[in-house]
PDB file of C-alpha atoms in Angstrom:
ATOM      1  CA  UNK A   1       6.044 -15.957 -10.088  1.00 83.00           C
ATOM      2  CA  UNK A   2       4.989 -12.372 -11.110  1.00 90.00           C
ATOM      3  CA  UNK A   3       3.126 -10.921  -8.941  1.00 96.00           C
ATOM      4  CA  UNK A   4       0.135  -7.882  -9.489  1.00 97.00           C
ATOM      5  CA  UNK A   5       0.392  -5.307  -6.688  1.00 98.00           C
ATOM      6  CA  UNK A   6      -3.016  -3.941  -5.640  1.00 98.00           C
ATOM      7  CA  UNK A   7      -2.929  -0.951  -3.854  1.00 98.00           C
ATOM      8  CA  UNK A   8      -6.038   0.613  -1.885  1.00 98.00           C
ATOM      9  CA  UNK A   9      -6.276   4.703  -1.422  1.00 98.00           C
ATOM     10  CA  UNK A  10      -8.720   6.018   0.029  1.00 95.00           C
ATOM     11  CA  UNK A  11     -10.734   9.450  -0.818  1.00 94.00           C
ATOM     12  CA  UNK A  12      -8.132  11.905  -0.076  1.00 93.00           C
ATOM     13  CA  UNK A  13     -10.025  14.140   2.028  1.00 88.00           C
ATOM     14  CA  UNK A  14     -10.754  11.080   4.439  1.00 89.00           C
ATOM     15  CA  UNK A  15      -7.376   9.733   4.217  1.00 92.00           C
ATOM     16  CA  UNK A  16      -4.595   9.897   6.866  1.00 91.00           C
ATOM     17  CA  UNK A  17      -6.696  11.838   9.411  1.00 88.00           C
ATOM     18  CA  UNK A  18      -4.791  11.279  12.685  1.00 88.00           C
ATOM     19  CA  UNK A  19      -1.959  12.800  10.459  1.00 89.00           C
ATOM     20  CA  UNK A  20      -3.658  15.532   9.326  1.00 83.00           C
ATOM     21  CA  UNK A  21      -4.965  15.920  13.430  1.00 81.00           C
ATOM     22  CA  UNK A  22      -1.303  16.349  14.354  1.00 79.00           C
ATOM     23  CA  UNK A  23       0.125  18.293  11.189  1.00 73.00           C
ATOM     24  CA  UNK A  24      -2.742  20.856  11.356  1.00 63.00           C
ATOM     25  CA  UNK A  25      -6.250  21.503   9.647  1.00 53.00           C
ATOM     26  CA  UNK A  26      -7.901  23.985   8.303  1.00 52.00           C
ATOM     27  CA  UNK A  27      -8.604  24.785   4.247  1.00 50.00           C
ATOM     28  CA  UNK A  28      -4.933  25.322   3.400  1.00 60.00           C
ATOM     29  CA  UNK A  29      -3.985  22.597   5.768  1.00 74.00           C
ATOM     30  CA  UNK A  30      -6.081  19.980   4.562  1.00 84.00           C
ATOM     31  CA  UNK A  31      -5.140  20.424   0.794  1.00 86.00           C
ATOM     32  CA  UNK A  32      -1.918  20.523   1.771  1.00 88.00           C
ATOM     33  CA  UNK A  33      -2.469  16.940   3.700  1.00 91.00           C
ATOM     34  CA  UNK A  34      -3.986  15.968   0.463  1.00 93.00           C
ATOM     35  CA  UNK A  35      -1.699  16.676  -1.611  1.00 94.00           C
ATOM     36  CA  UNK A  36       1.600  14.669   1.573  1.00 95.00           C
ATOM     37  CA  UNK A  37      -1.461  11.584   1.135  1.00 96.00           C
ATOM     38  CA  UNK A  38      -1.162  11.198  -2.809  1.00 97.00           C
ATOM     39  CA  UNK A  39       2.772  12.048  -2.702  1.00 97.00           C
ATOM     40  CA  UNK A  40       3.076   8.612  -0.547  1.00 98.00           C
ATOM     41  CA  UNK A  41       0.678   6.896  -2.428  1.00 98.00           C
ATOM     42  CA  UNK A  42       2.903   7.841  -5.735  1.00 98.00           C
ATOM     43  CA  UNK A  43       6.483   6.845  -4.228  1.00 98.00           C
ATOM     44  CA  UNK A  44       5.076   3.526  -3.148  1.00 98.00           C
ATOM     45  CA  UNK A  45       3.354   2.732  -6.346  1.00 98.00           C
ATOM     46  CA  UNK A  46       6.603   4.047  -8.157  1.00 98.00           C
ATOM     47  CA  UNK A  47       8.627   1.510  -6.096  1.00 98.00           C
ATOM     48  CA  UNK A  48       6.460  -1.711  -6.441  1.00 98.00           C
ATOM     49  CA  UNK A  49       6.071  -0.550 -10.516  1.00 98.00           C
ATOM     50  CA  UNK A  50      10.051  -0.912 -10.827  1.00 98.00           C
ATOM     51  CA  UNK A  51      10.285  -4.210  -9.390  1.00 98.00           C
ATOM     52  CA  UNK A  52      11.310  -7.429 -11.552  1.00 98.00           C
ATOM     53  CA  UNK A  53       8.545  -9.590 -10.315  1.00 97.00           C
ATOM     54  CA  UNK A  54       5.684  -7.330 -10.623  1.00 98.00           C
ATOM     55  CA  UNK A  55       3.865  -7.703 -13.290  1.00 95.00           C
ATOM     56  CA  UNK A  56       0.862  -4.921 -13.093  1.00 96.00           C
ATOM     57  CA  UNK A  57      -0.064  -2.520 -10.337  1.00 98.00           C
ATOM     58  CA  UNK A  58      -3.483  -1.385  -9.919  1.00 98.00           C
ATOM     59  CA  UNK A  59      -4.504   1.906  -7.525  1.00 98.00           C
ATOM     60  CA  UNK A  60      -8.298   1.004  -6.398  1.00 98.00           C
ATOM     61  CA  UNK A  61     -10.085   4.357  -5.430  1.00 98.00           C
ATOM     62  CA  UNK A  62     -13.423   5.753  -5.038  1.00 97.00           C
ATOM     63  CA  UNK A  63     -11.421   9.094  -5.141  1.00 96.00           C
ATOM     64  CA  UNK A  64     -10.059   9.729  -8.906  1.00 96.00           C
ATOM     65  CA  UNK A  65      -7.541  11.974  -8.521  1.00 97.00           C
ATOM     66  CA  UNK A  66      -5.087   9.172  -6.870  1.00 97.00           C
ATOM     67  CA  UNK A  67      -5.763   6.927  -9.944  1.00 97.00           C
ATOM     68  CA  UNK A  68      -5.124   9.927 -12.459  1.00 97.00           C
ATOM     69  CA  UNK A  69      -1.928  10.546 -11.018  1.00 98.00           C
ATOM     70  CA  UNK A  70      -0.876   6.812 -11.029  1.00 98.00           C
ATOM     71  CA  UNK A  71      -1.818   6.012 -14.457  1.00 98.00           C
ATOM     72  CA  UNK A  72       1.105   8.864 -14.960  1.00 98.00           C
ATOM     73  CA  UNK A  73       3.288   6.411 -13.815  1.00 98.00           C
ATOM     74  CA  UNK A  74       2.522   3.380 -15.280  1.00 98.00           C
ATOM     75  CA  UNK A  75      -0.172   1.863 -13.040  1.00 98.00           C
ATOM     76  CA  UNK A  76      -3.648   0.993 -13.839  1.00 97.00           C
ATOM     77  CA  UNK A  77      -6.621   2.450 -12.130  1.00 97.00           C
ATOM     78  CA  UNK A  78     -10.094   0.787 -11.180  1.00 98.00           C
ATOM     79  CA  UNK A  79     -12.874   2.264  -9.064  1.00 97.00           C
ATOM     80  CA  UNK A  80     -13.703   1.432  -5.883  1.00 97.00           C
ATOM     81  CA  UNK A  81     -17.312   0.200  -6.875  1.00 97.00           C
ATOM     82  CA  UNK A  82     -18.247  -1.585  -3.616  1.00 96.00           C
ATOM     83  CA  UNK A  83     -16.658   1.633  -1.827  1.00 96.00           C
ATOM     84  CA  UNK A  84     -17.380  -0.127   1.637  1.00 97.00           C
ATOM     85  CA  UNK A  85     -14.089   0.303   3.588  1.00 95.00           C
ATOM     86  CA  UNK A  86     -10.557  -1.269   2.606  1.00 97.00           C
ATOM     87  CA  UNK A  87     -11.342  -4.859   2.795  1.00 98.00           C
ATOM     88  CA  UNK A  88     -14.225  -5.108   0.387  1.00 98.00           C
ATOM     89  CA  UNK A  89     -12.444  -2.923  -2.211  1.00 98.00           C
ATOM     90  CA  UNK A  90      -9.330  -5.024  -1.909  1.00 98.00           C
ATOM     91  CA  UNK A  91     -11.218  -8.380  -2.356  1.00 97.00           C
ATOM     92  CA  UNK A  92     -13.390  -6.721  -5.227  1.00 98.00           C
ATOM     93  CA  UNK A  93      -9.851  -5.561  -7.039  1.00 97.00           C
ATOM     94  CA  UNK A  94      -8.580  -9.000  -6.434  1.00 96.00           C
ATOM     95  CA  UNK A  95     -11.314 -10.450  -7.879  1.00 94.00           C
ATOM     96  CA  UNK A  96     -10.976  -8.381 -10.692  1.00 94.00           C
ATOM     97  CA  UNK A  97      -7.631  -9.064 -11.042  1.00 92.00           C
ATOM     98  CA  UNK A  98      -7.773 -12.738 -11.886  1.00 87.00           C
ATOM     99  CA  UNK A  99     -10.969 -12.143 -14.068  1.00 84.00           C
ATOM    100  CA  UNK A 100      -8.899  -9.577 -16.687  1.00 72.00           C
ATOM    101  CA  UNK A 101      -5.653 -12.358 -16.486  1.00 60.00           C
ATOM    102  CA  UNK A 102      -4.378 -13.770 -19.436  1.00 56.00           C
ATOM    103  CA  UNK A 103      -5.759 -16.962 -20.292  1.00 47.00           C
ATOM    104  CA  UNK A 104      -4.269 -20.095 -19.031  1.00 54.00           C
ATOM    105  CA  UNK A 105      -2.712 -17.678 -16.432  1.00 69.00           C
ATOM    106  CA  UNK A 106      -3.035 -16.628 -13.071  1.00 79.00           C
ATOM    107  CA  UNK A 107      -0.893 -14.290 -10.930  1.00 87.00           C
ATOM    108  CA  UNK A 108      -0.053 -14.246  -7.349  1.00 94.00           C
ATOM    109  CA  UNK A 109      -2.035 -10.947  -6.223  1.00 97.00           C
ATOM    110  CA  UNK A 110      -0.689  -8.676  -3.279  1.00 98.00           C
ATOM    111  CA  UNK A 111      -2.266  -5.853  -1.042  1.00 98.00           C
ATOM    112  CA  UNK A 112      -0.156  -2.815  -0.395  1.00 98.00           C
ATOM    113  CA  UNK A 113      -0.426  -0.092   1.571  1.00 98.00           C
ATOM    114  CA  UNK A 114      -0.134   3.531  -0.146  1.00 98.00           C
ATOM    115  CA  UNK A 115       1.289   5.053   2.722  1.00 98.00           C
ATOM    116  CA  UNK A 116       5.179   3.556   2.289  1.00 98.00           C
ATOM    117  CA  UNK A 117       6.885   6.762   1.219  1.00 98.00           C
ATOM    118  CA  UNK A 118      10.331   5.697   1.850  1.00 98.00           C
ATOM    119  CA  UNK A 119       9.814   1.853   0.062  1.00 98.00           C
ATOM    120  CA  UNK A 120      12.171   0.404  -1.915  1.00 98.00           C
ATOM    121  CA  UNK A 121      11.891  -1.682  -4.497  1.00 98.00           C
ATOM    122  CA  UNK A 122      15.033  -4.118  -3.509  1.00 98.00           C
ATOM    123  CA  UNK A 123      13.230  -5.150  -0.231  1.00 98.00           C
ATOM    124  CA  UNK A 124      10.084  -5.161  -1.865  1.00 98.00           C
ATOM    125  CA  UNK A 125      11.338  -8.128  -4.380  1.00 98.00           C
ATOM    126  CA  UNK A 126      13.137  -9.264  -1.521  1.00 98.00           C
ATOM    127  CA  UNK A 127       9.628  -9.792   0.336  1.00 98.00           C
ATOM    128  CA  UNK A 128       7.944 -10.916  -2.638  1.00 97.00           C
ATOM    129  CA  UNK A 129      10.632 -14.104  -2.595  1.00 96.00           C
ATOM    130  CA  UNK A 130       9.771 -14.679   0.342  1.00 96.00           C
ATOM    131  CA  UNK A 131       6.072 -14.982  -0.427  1.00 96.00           C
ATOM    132  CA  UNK A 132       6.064 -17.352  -3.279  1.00 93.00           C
ATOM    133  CA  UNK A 133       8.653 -19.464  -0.891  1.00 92.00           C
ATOM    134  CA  UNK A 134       6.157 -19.329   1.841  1.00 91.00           C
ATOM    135  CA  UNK A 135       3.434 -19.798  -0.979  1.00 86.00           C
ATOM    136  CA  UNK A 136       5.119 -23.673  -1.429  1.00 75.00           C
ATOM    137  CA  UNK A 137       6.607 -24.122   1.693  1.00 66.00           C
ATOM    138  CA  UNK A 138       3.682 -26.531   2.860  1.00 61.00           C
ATOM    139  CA  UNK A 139       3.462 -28.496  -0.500  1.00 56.00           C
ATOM    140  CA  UNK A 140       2.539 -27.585  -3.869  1.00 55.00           C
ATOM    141  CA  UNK A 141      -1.102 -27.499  -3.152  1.00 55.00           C
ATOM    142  CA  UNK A 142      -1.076 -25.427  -0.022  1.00 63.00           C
ATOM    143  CA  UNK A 143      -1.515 -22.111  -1.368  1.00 81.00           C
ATOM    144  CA  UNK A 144      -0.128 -20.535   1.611  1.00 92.00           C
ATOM    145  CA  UNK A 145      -1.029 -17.037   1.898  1.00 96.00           C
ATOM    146  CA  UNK A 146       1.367 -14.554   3.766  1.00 97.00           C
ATOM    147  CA  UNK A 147       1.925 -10.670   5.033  1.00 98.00           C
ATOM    148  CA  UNK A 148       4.034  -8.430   6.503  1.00 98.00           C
ATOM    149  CA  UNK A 149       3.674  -6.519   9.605  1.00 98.00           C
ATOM    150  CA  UNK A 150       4.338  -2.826   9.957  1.00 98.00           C
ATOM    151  CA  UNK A 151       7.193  -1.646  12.662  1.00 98.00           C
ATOM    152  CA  UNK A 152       4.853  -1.657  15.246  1.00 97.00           C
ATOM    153  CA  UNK A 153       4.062  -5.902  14.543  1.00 98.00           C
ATOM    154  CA  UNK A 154       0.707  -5.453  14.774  1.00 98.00           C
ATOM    155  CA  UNK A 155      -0.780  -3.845  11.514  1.00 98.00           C
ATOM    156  CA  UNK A 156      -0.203  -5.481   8.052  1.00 98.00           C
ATOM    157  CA  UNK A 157       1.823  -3.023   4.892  1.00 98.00           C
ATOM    158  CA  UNK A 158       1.878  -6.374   2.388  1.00 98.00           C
ATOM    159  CA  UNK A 159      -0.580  -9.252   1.991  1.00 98.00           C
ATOM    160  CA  UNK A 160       0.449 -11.711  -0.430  1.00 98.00           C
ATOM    161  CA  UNK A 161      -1.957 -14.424  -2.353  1.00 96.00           C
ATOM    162  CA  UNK A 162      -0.269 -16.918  -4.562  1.00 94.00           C
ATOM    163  CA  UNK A 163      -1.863 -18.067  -7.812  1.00 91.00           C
ATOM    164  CA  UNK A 164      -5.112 -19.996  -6.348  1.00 87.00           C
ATOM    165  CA  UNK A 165      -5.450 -19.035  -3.217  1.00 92.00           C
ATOM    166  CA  UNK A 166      -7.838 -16.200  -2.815  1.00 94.00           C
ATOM    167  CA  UNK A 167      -6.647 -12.701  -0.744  1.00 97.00           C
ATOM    168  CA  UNK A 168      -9.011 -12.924   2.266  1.00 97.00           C
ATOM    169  CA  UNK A 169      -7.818  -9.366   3.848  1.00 98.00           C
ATOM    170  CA  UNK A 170      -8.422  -8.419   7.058  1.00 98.00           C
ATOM    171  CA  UNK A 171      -6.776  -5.079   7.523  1.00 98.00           C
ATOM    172  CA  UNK A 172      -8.294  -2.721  10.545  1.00 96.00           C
ATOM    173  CA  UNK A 173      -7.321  -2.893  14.001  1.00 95.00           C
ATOM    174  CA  UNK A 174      -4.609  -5.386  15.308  1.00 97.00           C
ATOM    175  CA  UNK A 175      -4.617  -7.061  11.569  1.00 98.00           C
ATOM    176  CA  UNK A 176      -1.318  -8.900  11.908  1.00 98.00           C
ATOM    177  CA  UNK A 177      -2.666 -10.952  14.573  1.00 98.00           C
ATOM    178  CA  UNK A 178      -6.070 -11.231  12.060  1.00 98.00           C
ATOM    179  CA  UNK A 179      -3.804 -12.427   8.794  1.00 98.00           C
ATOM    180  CA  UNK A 180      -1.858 -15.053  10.783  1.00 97.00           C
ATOM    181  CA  UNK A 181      -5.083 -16.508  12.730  1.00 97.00           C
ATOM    182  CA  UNK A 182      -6.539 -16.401   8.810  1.00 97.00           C
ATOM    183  CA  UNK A 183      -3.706 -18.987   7.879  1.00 95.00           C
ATOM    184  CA  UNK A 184      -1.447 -16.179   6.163  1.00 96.00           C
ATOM    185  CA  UNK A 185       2.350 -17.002   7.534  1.00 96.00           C
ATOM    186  CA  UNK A 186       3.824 -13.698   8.735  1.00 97.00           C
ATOM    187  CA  UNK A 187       6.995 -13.111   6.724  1.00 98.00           C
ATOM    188  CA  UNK A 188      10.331 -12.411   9.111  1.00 95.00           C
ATOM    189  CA  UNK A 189      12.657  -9.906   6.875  1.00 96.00           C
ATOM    190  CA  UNK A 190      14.077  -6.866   8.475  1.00 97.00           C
ATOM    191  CA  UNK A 191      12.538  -4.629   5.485  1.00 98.00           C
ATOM    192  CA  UNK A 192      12.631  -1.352   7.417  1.00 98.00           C
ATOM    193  CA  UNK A 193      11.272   0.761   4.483  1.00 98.00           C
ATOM    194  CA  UNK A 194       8.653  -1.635   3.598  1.00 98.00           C
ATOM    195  CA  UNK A 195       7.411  -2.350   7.492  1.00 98.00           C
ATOM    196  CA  UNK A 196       7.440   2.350   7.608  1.00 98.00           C
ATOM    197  CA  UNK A 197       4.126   3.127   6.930  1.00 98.00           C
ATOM    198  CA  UNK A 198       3.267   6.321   7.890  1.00 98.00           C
ATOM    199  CA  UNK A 199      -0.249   6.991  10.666  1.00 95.00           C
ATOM    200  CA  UNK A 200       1.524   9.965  12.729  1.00 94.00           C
ATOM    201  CA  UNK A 201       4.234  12.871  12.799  1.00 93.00           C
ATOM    202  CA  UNK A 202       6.269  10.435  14.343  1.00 95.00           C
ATOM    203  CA  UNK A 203       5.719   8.002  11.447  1.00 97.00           C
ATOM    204  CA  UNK A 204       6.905  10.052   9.163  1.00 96.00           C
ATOM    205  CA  UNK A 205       9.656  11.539  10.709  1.00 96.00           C
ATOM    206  CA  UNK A 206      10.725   8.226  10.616  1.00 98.00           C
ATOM    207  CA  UNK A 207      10.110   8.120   7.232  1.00 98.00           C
ATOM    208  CA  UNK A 208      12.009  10.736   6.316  1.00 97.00           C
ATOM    209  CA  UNK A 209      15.032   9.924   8.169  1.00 98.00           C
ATOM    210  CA  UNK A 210      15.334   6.255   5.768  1.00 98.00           C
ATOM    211  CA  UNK A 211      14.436   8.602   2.975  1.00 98.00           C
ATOM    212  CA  UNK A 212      11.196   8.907   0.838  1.00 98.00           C
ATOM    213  CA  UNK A 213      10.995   8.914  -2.431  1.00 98.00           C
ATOM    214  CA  UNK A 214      11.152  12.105  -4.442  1.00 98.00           C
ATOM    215  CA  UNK A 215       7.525  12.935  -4.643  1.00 98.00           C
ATOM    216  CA  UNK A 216       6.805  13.123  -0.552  1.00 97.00           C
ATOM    217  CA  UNK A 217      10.532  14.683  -0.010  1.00 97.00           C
ATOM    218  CA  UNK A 218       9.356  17.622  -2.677  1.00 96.00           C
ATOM    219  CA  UNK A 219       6.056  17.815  -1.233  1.00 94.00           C
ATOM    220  CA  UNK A 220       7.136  18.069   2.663  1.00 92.00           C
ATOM    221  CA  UNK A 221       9.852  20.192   1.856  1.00 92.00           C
ATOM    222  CA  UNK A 222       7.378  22.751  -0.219  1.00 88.00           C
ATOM    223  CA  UNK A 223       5.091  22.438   3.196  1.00 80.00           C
ATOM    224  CA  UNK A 224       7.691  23.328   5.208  1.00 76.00           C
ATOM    225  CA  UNK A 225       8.815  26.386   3.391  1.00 75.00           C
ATOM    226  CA  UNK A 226       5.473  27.421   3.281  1.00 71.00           C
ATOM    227  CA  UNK A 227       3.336  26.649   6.069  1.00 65.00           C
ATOM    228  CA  UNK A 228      -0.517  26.199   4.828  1.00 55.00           C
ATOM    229  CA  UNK A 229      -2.468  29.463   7.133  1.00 49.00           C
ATOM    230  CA  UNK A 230      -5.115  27.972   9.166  1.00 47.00           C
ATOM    231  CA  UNK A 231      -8.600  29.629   7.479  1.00 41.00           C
ATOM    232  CA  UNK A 232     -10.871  28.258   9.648  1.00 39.00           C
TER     233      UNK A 232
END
């Protein structure tokens, strides 16, 4: 099954805030948090782009600058047109998704969160197995959607959609326990770098210690040599 990754950013100024709240504000602070945001949102789109069973991978924004800097690597961009919060632009991308198919084709169609810095692409295919086994594991017809939960268990990094079955998210608050009472079945893999998404300091300390990719590690490391001065 090949799969097309969807992946949701938000407008970069909104994005990430309680990470922003604990990194510091301020002008030079909040570019700088701009510019952390779209460095995560590049390393995870760069690790879903070089896996074997994805097919496309589209960056859904109201915000261009994210999609401007994926289409660099590979991905393709759309607008956020309903631009009403992370669930209707992930259904509207979905939907989008199986409209611009190839004929006669459909693929399975995944959310994924840009904030998986330290993702790699092995336990990324890894996870994607396990979807499209999931996707069959109640008969051919099921079209059993499934996700995986972040490292706390209760939020949601991946939600997979096999050919057929449409996405239905439900990410916000407590959306693990929202996916599985949707039907999805919640995947069991160890996956450490795919389950690291990164909300808080702590988050991505923790990120940093599995090791991001190459675009956050530059980024952090330029922030930490030189600190952003608080101008208000």
């Amino acid at each position: 099954m090949s799969w097309t990754v969807i992946v949701p950013v938000k407008r970069l100024a909104q994005a990430k805030s309680r990470l922003r709240d604990e990194i510091g504000q301020g002008a030079g602070h909040n570019r700088a948090h701009e510019e952390l945001v779209l460095a995560m949102m590049l390393d995870t789109v760069a690790a879903a782009l070089s896996s074997p069973v994805v097919g496309r991978v589209i960056v859904i924004s109201a915000d261009p600058e994210p999609g401007e800097e994926a289409a660099l690597l590979g991905a393709e961009t759309l607008p956020d047109v309903p631009d009403a919060g992370l669930n209707p632009a992930l259904a509207y991308a979905a939907a989008h998704v199986r409209r611009s198919g190839l004929a006669g084709t459909e693929p399975g169609v995944v959310a994924l969160t840009a904030d998986l810095p330290a993702l790699r692409e092995a336990e990324l295919t890894e996870a994607l197995r396990h979807a499209e086994q999931a996707a069959g594991s109640l008969g051919p017809r099921a079209l059993v959607r499934s996700f995986v939960a972040d490292a706390a268990g209760t939020g949601t990094v991946l939600l997979a959609a096999p050919p057929g079955a449409a996405l239905e998210p439900c990410f916000g608050a407590d959306s693990a326990a929202a996916h599985e009472a949707s039907g999805a079945v919640r995947l069991s893999g160890a996956w450490p770098s795919l389950r690291r998404d990164v909300d808080t300091a702590a988050d991505l300390a923790e990120a940093l210690v599995l090791g991001v990719g190459p675009r956050t590690a530059a980024t952090y490391a330029a922030r930490a040599a030189h600190p952003a001065v608080d101008s208000g």
